[in-house]
Coordinates of C-alpha atoms in Angstrom, one line a residue:
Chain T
X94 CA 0.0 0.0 0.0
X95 CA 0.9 3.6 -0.7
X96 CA 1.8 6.4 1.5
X97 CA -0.2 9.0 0.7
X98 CA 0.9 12.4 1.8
X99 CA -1.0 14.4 4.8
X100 CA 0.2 17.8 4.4
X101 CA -2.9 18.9 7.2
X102 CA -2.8 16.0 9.4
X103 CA -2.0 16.9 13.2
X104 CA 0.3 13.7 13.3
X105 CA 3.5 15.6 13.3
X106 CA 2.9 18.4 15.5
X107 CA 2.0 15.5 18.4
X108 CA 4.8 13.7 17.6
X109 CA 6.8 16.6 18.3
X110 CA 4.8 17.8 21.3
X111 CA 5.3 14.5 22.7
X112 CA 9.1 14.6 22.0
X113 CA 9.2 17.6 24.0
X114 CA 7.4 16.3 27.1
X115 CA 9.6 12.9 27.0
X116 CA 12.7 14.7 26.5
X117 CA 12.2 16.7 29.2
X118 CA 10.3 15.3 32.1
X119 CA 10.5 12.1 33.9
X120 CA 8.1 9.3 32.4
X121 CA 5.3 9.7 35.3
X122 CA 5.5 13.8 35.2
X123 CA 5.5 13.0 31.2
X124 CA 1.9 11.0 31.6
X125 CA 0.6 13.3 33.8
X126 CA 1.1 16.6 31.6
X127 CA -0.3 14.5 28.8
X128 CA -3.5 13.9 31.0
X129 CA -3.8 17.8 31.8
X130 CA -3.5 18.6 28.4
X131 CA -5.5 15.6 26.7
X132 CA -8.2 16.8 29.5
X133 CA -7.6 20.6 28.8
X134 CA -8.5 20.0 24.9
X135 CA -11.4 17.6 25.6
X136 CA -12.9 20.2 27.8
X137 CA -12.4 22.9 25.4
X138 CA -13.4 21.7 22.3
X139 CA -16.7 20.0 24.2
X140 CA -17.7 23.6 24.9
X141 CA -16.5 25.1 21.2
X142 CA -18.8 22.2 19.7
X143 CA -21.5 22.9 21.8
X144 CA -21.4 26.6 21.4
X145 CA -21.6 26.5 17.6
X146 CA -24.2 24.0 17.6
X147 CA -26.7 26.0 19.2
X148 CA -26.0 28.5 16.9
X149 CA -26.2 26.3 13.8
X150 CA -29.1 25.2 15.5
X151 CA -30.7 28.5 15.8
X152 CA -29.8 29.1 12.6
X153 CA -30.9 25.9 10.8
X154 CA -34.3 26.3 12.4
X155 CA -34.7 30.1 11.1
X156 CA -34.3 28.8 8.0
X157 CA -36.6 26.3 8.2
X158 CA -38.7 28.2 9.5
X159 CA -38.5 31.0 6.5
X160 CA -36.7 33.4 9.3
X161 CA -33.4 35.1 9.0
X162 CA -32.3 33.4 12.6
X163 CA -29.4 35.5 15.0
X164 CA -28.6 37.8 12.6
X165 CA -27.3 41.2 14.8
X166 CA -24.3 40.0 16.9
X167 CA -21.1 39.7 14.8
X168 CA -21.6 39.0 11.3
X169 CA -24.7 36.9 10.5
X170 CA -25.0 36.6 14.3
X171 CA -21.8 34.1 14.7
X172 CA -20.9 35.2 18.0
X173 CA -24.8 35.2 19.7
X174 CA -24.3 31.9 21.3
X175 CA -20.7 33.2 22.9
X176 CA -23.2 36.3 24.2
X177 CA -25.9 33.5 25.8
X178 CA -23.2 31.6 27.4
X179 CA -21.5 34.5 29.0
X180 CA -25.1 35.6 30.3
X181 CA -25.9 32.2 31.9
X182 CA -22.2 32.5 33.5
X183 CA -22.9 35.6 35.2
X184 CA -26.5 34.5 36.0
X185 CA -27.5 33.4 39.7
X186 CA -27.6 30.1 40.5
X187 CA -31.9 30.4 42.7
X188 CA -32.3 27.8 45.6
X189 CA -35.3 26.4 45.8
X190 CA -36.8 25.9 49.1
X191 CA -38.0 22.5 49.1
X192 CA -35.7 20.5 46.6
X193 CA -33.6 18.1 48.4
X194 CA -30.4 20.2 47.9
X195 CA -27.9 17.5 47.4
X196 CA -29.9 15.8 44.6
X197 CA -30.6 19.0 43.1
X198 CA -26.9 20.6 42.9
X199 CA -25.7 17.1 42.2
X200 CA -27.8 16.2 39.0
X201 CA -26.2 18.5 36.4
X202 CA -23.0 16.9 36.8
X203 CA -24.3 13.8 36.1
X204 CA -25.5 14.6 32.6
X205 CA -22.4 16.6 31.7
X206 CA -19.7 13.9 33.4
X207 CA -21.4 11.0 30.9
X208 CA -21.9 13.6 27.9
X209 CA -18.0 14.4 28.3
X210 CA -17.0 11.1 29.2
X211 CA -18.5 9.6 25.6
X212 CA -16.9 12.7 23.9
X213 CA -13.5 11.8 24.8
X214 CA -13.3 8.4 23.3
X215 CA -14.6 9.8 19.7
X216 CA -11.9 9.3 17.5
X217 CA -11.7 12.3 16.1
X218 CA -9.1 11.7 13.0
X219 CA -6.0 10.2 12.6
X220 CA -4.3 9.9 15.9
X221 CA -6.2 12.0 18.0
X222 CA -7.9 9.8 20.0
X223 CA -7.5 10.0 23.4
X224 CA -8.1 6.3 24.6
X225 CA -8.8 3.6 21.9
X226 CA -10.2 0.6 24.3
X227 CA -10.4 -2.7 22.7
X228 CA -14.1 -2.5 23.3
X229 CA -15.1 1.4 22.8
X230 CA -18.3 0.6 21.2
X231 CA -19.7 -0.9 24.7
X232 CA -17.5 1.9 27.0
X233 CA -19.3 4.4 24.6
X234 CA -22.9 3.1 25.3
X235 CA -22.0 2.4 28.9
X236 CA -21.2 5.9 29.8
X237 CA -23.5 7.3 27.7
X238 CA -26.3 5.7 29.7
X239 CA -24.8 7.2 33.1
X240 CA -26.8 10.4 31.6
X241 CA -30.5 9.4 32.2
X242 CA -29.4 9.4 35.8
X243 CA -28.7 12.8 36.0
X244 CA -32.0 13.5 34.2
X245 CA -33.8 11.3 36.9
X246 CA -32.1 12.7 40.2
X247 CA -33.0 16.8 38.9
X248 CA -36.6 15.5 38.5
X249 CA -37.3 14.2 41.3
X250 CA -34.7 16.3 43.6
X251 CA -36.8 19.4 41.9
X252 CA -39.7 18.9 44.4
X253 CA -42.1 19.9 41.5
X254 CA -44.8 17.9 39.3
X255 CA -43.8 19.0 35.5
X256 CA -40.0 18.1 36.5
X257 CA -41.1 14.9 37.9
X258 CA -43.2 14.0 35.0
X259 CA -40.6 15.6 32.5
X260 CA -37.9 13.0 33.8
X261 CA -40.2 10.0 34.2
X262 CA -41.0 10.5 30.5
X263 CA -37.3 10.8 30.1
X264 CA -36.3 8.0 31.6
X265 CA -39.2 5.9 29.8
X266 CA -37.7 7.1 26.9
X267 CA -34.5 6.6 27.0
X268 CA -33.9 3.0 28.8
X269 CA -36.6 1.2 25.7
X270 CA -34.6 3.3 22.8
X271 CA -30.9 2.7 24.4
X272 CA -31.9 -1.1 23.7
X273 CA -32.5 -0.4 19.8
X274 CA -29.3 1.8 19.7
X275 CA -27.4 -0.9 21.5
X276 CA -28.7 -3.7 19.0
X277 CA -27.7 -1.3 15.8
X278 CA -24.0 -0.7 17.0
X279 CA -24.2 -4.7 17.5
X280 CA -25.0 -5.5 14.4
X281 CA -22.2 -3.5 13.1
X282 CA -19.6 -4.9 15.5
X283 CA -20.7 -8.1 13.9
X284 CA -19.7 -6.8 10.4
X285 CA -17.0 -5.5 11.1
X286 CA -16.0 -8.1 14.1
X287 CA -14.5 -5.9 16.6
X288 CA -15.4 -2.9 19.5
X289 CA -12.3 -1.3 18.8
X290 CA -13.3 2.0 16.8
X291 CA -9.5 2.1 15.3
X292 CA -10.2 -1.5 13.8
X293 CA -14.0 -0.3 12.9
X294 CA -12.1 2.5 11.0
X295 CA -9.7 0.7 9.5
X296 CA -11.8 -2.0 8.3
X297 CA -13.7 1.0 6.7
X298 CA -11.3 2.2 4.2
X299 CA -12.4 1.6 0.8
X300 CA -16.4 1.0 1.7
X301 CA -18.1 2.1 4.2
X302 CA -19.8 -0.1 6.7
X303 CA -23.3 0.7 5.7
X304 CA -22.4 -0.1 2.3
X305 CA -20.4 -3.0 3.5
X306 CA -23.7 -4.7 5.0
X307 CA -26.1 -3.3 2.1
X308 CA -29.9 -4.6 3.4
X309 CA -29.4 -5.2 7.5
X310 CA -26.4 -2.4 7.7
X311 CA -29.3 0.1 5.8
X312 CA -31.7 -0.7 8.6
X313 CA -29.6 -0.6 11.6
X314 CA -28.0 2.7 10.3
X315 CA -31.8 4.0 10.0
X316 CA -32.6 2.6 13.4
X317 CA -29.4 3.8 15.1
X318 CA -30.5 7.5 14.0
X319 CA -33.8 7.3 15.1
X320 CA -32.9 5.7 18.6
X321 CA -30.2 8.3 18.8
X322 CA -33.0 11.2 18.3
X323 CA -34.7 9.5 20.9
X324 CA -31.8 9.1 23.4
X325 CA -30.9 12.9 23.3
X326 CA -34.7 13.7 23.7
X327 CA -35.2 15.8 20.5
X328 CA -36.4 15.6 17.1
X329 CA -40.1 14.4 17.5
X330 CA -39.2 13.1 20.2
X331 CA -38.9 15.6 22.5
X332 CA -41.8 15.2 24.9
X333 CA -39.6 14.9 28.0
X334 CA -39.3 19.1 27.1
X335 CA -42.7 19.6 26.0
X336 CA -43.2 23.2 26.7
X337 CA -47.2 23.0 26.4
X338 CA -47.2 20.7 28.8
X339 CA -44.1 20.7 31.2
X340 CA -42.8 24.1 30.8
X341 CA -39.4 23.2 30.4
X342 CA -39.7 19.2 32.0
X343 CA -36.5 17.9 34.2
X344 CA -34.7 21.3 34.3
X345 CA -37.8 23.2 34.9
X346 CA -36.2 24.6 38.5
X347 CA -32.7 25.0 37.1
X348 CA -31.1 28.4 36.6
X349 CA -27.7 29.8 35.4
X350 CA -25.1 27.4 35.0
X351 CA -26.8 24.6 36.5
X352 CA -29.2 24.6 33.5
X353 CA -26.1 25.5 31.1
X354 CA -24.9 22.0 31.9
X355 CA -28.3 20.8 30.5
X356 CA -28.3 22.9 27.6
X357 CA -24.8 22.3 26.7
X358 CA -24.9 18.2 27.2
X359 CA -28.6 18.2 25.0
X360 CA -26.4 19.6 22.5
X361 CA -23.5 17.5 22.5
X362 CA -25.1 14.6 22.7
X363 CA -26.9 15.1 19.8
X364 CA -22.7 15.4 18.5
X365 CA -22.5 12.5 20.0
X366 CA -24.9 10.4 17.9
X367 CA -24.6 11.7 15.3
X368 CA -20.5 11.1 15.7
X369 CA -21.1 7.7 16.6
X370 CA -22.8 7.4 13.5
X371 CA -20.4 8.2 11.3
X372 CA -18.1 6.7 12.8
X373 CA -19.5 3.1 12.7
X374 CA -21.7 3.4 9.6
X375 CA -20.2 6.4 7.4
X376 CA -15.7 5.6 7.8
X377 CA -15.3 7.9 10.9
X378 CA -12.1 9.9 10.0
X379 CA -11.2 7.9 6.9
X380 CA -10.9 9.6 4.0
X381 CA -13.5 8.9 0.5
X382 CA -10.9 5.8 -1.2
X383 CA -11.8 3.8 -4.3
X384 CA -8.9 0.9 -4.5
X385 CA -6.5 1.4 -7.4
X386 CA -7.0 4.9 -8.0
X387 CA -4.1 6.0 -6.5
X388 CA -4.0 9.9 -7.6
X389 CA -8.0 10.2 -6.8
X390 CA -7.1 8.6 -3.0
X391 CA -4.1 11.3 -3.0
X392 CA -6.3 14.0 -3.8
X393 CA -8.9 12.7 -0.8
X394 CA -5.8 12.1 1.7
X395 CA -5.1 15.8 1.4
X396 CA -8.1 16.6 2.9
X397 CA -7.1 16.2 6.7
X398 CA -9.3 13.3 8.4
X399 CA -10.5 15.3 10.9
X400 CA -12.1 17.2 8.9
X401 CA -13.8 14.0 6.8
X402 CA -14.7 13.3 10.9
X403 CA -16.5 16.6 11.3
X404 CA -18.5 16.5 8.2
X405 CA -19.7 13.3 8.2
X406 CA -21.0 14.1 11.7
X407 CA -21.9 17.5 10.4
X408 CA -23.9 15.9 7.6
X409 CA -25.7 13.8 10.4
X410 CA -27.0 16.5 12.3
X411 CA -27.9 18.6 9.7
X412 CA -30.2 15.8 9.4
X413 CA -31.2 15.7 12.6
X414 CA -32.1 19.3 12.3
X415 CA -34.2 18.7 9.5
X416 CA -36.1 15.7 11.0
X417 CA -36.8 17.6 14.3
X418 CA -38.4 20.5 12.1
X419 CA -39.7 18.0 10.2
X420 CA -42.1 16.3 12.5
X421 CA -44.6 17.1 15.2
X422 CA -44.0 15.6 18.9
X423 CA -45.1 12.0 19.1
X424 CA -47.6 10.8 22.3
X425 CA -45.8 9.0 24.8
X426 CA -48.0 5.7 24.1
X427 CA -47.1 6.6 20.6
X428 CA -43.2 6.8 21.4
X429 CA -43.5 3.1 23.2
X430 CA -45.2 1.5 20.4
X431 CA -42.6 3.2 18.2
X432 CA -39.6 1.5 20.4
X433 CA -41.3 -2.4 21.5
X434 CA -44.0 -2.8 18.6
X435 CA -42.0 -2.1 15.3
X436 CA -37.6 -1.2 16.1
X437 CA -37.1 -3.8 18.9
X438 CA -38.3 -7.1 16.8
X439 CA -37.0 -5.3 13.3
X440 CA -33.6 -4.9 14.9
X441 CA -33.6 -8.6 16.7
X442 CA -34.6 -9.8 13.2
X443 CA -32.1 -7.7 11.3
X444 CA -29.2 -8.7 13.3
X445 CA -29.9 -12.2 12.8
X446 CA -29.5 -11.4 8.9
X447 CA -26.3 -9.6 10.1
X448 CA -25.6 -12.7 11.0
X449 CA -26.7 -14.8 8.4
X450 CA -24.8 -12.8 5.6
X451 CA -22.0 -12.1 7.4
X452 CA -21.1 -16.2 8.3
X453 CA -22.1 -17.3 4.3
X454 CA -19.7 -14.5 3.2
X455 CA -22.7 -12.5 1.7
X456 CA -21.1 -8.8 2.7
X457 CA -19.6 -6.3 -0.2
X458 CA -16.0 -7.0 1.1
X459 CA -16.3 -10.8 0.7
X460 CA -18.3 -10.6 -2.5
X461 CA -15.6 -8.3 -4.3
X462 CA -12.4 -8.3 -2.7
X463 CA -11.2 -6.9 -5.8
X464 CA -12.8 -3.8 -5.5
X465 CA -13.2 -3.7 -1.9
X466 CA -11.1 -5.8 0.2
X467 CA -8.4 -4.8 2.3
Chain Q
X17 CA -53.1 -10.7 7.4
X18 CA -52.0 -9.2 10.0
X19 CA -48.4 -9.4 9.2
X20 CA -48.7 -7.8 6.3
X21 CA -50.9 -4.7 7.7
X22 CA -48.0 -4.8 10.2
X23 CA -45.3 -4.4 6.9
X24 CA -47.6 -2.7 4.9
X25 CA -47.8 0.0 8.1
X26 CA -44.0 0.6 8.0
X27 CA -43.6 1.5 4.7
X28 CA -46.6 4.0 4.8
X29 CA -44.8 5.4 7.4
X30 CA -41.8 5.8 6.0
X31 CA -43.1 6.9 2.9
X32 CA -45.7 9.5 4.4
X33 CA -42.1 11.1 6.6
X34 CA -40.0 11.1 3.3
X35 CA -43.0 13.8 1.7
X36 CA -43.2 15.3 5.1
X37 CA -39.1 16.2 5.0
X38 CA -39.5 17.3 1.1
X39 CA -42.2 19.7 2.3
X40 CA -40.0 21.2 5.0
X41 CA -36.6 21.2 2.4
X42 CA -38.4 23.1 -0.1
X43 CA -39.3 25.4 3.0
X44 CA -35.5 25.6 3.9
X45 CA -34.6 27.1 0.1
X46 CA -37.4 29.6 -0.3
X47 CA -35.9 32.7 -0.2
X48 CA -36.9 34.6 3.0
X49 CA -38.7 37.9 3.3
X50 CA -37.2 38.9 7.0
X51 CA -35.9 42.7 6.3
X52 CA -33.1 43.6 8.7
X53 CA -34.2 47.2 9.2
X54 CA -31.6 49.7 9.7
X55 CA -29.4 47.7 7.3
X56 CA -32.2 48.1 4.7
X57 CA -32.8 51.7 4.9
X58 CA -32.0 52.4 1.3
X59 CA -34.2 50.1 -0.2
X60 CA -37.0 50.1 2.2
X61 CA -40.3 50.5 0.8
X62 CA -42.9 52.0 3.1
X63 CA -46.6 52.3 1.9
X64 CA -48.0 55.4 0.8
X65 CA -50.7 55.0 2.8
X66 CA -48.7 54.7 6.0
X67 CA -49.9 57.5 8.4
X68 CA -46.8 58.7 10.5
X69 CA -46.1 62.6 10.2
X70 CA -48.5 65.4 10.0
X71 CA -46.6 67.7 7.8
X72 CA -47.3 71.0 5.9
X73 CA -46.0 70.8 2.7
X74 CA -44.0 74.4 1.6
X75 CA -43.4 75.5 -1.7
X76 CA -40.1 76.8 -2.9
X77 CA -41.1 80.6 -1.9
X78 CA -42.0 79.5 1.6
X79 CA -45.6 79.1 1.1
X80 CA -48.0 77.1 2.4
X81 CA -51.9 76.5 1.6
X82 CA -53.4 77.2 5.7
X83 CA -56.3 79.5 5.8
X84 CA -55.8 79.1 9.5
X85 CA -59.1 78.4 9.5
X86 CA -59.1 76.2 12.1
X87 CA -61.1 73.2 10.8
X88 CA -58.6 70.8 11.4
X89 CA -58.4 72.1 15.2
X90 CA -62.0 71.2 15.6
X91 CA -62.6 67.9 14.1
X92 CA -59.3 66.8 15.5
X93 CA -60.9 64.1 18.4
X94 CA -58.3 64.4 21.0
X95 CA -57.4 68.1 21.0
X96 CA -54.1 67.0 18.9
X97 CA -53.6 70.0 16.9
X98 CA -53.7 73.8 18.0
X99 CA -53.7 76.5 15.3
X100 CA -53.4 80.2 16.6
X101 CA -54.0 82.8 14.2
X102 CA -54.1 86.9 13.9
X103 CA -55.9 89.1 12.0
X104 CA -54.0 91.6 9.8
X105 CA -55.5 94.1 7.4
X106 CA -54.8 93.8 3.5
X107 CA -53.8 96.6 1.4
X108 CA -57.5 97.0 0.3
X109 CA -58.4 97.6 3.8
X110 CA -60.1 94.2 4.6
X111 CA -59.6 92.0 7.5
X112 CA -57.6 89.1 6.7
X113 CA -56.7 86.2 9.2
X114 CA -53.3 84.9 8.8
X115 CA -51.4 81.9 10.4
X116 CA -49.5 82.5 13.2
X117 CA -48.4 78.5 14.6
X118 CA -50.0 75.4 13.7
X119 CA -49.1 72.8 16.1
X120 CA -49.3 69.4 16.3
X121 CA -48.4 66.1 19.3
X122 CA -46.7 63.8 17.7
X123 CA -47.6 61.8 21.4
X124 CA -51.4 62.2 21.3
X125 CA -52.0 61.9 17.6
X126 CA -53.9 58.8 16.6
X127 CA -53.5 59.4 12.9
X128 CA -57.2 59.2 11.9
X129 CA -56.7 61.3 9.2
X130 CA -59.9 63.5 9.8
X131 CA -57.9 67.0 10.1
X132 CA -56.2 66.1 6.4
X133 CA -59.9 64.6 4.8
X134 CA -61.7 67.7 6.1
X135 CA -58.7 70.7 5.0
X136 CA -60.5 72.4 3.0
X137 CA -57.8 73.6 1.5
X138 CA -55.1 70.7 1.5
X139 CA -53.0 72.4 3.3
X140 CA -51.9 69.4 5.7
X141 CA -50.6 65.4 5.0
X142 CA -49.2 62.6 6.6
X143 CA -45.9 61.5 5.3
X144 CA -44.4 58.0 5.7
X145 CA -41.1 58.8 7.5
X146 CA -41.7 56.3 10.1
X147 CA -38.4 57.1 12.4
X148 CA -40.2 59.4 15.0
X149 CA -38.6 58.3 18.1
X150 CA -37.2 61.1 20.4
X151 CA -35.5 60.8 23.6
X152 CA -37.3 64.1 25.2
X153 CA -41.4 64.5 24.6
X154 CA -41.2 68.1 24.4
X155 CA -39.5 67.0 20.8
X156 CA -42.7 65.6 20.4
X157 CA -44.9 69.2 19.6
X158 CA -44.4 70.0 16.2
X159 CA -44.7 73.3 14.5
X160 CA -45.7 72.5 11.0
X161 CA -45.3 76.3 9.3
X162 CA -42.3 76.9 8.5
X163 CA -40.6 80.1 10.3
X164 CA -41.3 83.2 7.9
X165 CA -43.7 81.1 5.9
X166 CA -47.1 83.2 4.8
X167 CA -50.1 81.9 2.9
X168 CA -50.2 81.1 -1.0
X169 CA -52.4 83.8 -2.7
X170 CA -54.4 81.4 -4.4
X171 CA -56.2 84.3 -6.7
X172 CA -52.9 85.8 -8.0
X173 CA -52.9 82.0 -9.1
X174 CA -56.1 81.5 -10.7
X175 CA -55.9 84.8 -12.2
X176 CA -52.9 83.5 -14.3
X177 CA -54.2 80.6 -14.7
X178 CA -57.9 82.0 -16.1
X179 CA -55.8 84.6 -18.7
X180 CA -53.5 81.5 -20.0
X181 CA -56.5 79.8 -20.1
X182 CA -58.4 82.0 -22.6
X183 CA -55.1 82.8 -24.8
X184 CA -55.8 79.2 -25.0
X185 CA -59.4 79.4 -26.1
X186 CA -58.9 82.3 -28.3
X187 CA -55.9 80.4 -30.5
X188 CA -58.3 77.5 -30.7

């Protein structure tokens, strides 16, 4: 195989800041500074993500919406969400008289812990990947999952009916779709036969998974994005929020930052899915290849793979976007029927085929290695 | 049976969502009619039937067309307008009123329109400059004849216009 050359890749400049850090510190002060900084960028670019979101967001639902969006701070209204986030810092953080204090101070970190601890082990493009377990599928959905807890503990801690019916809707919610997210990524892990997203990745580079798979790979990818919509409580699926009827559901009582930890994780998880998605259906970081066309997978390689990463994901939530202003909210018996009538049996049945046509050799890759295989 | 309504029912689904999203992305590409205001100033278009100014439109010779008759005083229905007058006597030795202020509140005008419909002399119109906003409401009383400004002799006027008029007649 070919080295192609990565003029914008960040590989180098690691290298070297890692040759720095080795050269000059002992190897336990060297892991350390690592961690600081590894946790430094994770922090930061969590908040950059979820800053432009909302405003993408905003602006994404203008549009649909035949309005002009934030359109008076900085030019076309780029820096309106930098504006909101400095006026929830500076905002007072109310007590409420009744909540049960501990509960209620402790929830929002809850929600943001198990949003950023799924945003660090995104692999974000070549190399910068903070941790690559063997099994980052499952750690993914694990600590993604911690989140419903948080939701949970600030309805009930809230001392106050629309928060506890907000997060009991919630929590509904999202323990029946995390099964039919869970059985999706499954299905992949059984095309591609590992948990390890670097493997997933790699085994990704001249056709994409959902490709890979054709029929079942099609279906999970569609019921992975609808479970995921589900999971981060928007789209039409956003009845844990419904303002008609909850005011604002579980974070109904929260103020200032304490709600800024809600807003911010709402919106990163929806990164999240929609990352995970590309990741494990679209080639992740991986640049566009077609085998034996050496000077079109040169011209692809210069495009650095973080930012295929970004706008595969991108791509993804745009979509997202444009189903949640697609749709109207869905009734909560609706929403269950949804989950345990029609994607829980399609997605035990469609893994099966996964399966199937994986073990009789019936996948892309094994039916032209010549134009696919590794 | 059953199975198949059960199939049948996903694919309507799916296919009833797909038109649903088409709907909304034609939505997303229409262009949009939002006007960002200040921005637009140059190429703002207000209606000419927008009511935001009483004014008193001047000629070049610093005329205007008020009797000071006072009509517009009286069927204004909040007491919006004041017009104060004196009485001067013309060279032929009649009594003449003449304008002295005509002033208008910007803050208690509802902009009926009754003083302009019943001028009888059309002295007085609402303009469409919009931007009225002061920061004091003494800014707010207007003085709508101009400073030195004296009434348009309307039969010097018609007396030109009558002789033009019947060189006219007499060429035809």
């Amino acid at each position: 195989m070919l080295i192609y050359s990565q003029p914008l890749e960040l590989t180098k400049l690691l290298a070297a800041i890692d040759n720095f850090l080795q050269g000059n510190l002992t190897p336990g002060w060297t892991v350390l500074v690592k961690g600081i900084l590894v946790g430094i960028l994770i922090l930061a670019a969590y908040t950059l993500i979820a800053l432009s979101l909302i405003y993408i967001e905003r602006k994404v639902a203008a549009f649909f919406q035949a309005r002009l969006g934030p359109n008076r701070l900085g030019k076309y209204g780029v820096i309106q969400s930098l504006a909101d986030m400095i006026k929830i810092l500076i905002k007072e953080v109310i007590q409420i008289n009744k909540a049960d204090k501990l509960l209620f101070y402790a929830a929002p970190f809850f929600v943001i812990v198990a949003s950023v601890l799924a945003f660090g082990a995104l692999p974000f493009g070549m190399n910068l990947h903070a941790l690559d377990f063997n099994i980052g599928v499952f750690y993914l959905l694990a600590v993604s999952s911690l989140g419903i807890i948080g939701i949970l503990l600030a309805g009930w801690s809230s001392n106050n009916k629309y928060s506890m019916i907000g997060a009991m809707r919630s929590g509904a919610q999202f323990i029946s779709y995390e099964l039919s997210a869970g059985f999706s990524l499954m299905t992949i892990v059984v095309l591609s036969g590992s948990m390890q997203f670097s493997e997933i990745i790699e085994g990704q580079r001249y056709c994409w998974n959902l490709f890979n798979g054709h029929l079942p790979a099609m279906i999970a990818f569609l019921i992975y994005l609808i479970s995921g919509h589900a999971e981060t409580n928007r789209g039409p699926f956003d009845l844990p929020e419904a303002e008609s009827e909850l005011t604002a559901g579980y974070h109904t009582e929260y103020s200032g930052l304490q709600f800024g930890f809600f807003y911010l994780s709402e919106y990163l998880n929806m990164f999240i899915v929609a990352a995970v998605a590309a990741t494990v259906f679209l080639g992740g970081w991986m640049p566009v290849q077609i085998k034996g066309w050496e000077a079109f997978n040169q011209v692809m390689w210069y495009i650095p793979s973080w930012a295929w990463f970004f706008g595969k994901a991108g791509l993804l939530m745009f979509f997202s976007l444009w189903v949640r202003w697609s749709f109207p909210r869905l009734r909560i018996d609706l929403l269950l029927n949804l989950e345990w009538k029609y994607l829980l049996p399609i997605n035990l049945a469609n893994l099966l085929v996964m399966v199937v046509i994986v073990l009789s050799g019936f996948t892309l890759t094994d039916l032209f290695p010549a134009l696919f295989g590794k | 049976m059953k199975f198949i309504q059960y199939i049948g029912g996903i694919f309507t689904a799916l296919r009833s969502l797909a038109g649903g999203m088409i709907v909304t992305w034609k939505e997303l590409l229409t262009p949009k009619v939002t006007m960002e205001y200040p921005e637009n100033r140059k190429t703002l278009v207000i209606s000419d039937r927008w009511r935001s100014e009483l004014i008193m439109p001047h000629d070049e010779n610093n005329e205007h067309a008020c009797t000071a008759c006072g009509i517009c005083m009286i069927n204004c229905p909040n007491g919006t307008i004041q017009v104060t007058s004196s009485s001067i006597d013309t060279e032929d030795g009649k009594k003449k009123k003449i304008l002295d202020k005509h002033l208008w509140d910007y803050g208690s005008c509802t902009f009926c329109n009754l003083c302009v419909i019943t001028c009888p002399s059309d002295a007085i119109i609402f303009n469409n400059d919009f931007e009225g906003a002061v920061f004091d409401k003494s800014k707010l009383l207007h003085r709508l004849n101009h400073e030195g400004s004296k009434l348009r002799d309307r039969k010097k006027e018609a007396s030109t216009l009558d002789t033009s008029a019947k060189k006219e007649n007499k060429e035809a």
